[in-house]
mmCIF file of C-alpha atoms in Angstrom:
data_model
loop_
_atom_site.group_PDB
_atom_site.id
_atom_site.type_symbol
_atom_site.label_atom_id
_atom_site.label_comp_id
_atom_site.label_asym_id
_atom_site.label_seq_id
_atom_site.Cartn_x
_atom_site.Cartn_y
_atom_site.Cartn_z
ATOM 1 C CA UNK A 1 53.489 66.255 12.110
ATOM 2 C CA UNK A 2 51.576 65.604 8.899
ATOM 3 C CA UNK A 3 48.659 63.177 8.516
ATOM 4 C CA UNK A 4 47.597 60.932 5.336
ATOM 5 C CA UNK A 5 44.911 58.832 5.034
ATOM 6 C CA UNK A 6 44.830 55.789 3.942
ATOM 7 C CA UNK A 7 41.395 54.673 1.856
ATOM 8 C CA UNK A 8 41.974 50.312 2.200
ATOM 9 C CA UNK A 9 40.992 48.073 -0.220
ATOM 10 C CA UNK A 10 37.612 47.592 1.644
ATOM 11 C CA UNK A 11 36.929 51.015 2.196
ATOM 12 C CA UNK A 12 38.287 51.742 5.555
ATOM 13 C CA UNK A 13 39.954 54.785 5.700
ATOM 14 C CA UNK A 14 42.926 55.104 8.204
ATOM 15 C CA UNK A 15 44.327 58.237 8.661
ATOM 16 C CA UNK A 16 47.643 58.046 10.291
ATOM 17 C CA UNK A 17 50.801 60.043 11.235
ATOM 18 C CA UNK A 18 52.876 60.882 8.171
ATOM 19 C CA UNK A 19 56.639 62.292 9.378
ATOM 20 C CA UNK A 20 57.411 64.711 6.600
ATOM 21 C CA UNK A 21 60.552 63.099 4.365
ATOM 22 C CA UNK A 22 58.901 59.944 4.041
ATOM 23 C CA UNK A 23 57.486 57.902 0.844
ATOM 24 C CA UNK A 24 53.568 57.085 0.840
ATOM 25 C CA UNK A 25 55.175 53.453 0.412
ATOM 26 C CA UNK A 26 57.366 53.877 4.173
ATOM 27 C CA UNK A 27 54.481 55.054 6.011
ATOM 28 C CA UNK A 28 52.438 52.544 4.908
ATOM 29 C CA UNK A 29 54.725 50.152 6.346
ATOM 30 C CA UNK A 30 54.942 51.743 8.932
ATOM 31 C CA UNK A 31 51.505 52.207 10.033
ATOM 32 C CA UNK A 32 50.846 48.295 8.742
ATOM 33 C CA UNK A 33 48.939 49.358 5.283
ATOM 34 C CA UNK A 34 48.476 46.623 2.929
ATOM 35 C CA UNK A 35 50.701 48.388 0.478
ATOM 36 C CA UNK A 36 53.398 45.694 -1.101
ATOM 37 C CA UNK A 37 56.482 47.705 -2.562
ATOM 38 C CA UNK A 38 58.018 44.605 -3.886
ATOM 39 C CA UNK A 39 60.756 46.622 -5.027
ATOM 40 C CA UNK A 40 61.529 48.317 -1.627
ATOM 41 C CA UNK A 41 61.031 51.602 -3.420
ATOM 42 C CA UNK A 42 63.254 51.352 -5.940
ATOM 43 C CA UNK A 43 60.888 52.498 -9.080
ATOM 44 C CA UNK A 44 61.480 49.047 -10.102
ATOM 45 C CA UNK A 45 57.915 47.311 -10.335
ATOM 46 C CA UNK A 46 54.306 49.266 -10.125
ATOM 47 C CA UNK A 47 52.986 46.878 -6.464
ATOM 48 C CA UNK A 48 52.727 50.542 -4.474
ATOM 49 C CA UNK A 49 50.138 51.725 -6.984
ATOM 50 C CA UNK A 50 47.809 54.224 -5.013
ATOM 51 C CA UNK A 51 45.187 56.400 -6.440
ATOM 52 C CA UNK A 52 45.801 59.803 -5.350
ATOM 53 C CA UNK A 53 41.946 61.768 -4.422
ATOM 54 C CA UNK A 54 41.675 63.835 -7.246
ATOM 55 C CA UNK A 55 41.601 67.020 -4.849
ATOM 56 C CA UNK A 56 45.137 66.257 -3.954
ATOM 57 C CA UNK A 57 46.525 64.951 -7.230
ATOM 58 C CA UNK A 58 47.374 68.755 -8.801
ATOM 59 C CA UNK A 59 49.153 69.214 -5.619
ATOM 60 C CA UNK A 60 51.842 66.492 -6.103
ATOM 61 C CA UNK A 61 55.116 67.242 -8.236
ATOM 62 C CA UNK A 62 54.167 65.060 -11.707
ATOM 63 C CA UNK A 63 55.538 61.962 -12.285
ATOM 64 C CA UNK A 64 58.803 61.472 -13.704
ATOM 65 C CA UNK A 65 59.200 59.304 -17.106
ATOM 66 C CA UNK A 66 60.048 56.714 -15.364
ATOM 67 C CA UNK A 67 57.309 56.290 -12.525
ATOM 68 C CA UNK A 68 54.826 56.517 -16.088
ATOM 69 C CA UNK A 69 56.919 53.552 -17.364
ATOM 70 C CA UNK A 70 56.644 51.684 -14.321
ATOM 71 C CA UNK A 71 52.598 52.866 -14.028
ATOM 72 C CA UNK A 72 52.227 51.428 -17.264
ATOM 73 C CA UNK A 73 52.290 48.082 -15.144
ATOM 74 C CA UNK A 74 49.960 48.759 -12.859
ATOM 75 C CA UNK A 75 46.499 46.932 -13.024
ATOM 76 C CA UNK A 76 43.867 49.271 -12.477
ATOM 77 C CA UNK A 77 45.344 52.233 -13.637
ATOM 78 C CA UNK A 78 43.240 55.617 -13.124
ATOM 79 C CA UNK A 79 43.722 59.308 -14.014
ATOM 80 C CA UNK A 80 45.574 60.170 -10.868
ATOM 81 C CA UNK A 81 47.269 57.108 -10.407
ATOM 82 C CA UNK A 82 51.051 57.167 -9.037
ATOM 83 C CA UNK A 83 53.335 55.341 -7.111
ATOM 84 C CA UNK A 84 53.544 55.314 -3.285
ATOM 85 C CA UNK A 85 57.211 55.542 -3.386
ATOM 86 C CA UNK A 86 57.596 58.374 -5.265
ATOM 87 C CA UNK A 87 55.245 60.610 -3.054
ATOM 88 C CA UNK A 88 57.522 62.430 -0.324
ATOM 89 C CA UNK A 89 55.192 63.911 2.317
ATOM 90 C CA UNK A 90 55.997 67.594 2.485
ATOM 91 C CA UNK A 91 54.279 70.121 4.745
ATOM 92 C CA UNK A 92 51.763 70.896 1.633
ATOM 93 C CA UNK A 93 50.886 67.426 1.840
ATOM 94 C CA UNK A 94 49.569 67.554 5.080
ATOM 95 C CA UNK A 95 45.938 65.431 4.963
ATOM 96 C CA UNK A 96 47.004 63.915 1.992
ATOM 97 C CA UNK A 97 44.156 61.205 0.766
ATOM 98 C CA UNK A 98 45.342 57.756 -0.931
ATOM 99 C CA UNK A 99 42.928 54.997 -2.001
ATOM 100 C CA UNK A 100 44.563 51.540 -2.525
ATOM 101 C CA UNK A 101 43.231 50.082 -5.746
ATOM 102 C CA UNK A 102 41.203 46.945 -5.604
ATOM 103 C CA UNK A 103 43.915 44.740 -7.627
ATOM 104 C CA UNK A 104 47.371 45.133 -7.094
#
């Protein structure tokens, strides 16, 4: 199984088990990460903003048009910001690193 770690607002990082299919946003959840997802993953509002370690971020497929859309509504917005619902852990993505941004 793949891992991801988790960098929380404080700077705790969590790594935890990461079942390959799943959305940064679902294994937040299910691991109890302080990641909203008002939308339920949807790509509907920008509240599972993460910001992707910048080793990892050339890994990732790019955003679509609309995850830079819903971005633009993100407060904090870095470089490789993206949305936790739109990150699908693959077997590349094993060790993944994710920081939670201060504001949400």
């Amino acid at each position: 199984m793949a891992h991801i770690t988790f960098i929380e607002r404080d700077g705790t990082r969590r790594e935890v088990a990461a079942p390959l299919g799943l959305s940064v946003l679902e294994i937040a959840h299910k691991n109890g990460i302080d990641l909203e997802g008002a939308c339920e993953g949807s790509l509907a509002c920008a509240t599972c903003h993460v910001v992707v370690d910048p080793e990892w971020a050339p890994k990732l497929t790019p955003p679509t048009e609309d995850e830079e859309d819903m971005l633009d509504l993100a407060f904090g917005l870095e470089k490789t910001s993206r949305l936790g619902c739109q990150i699908v852990m693959t077997e590349a993505l094993d060790g993944l690193v994710v920081r939670l941004p201060r504001t949400s």
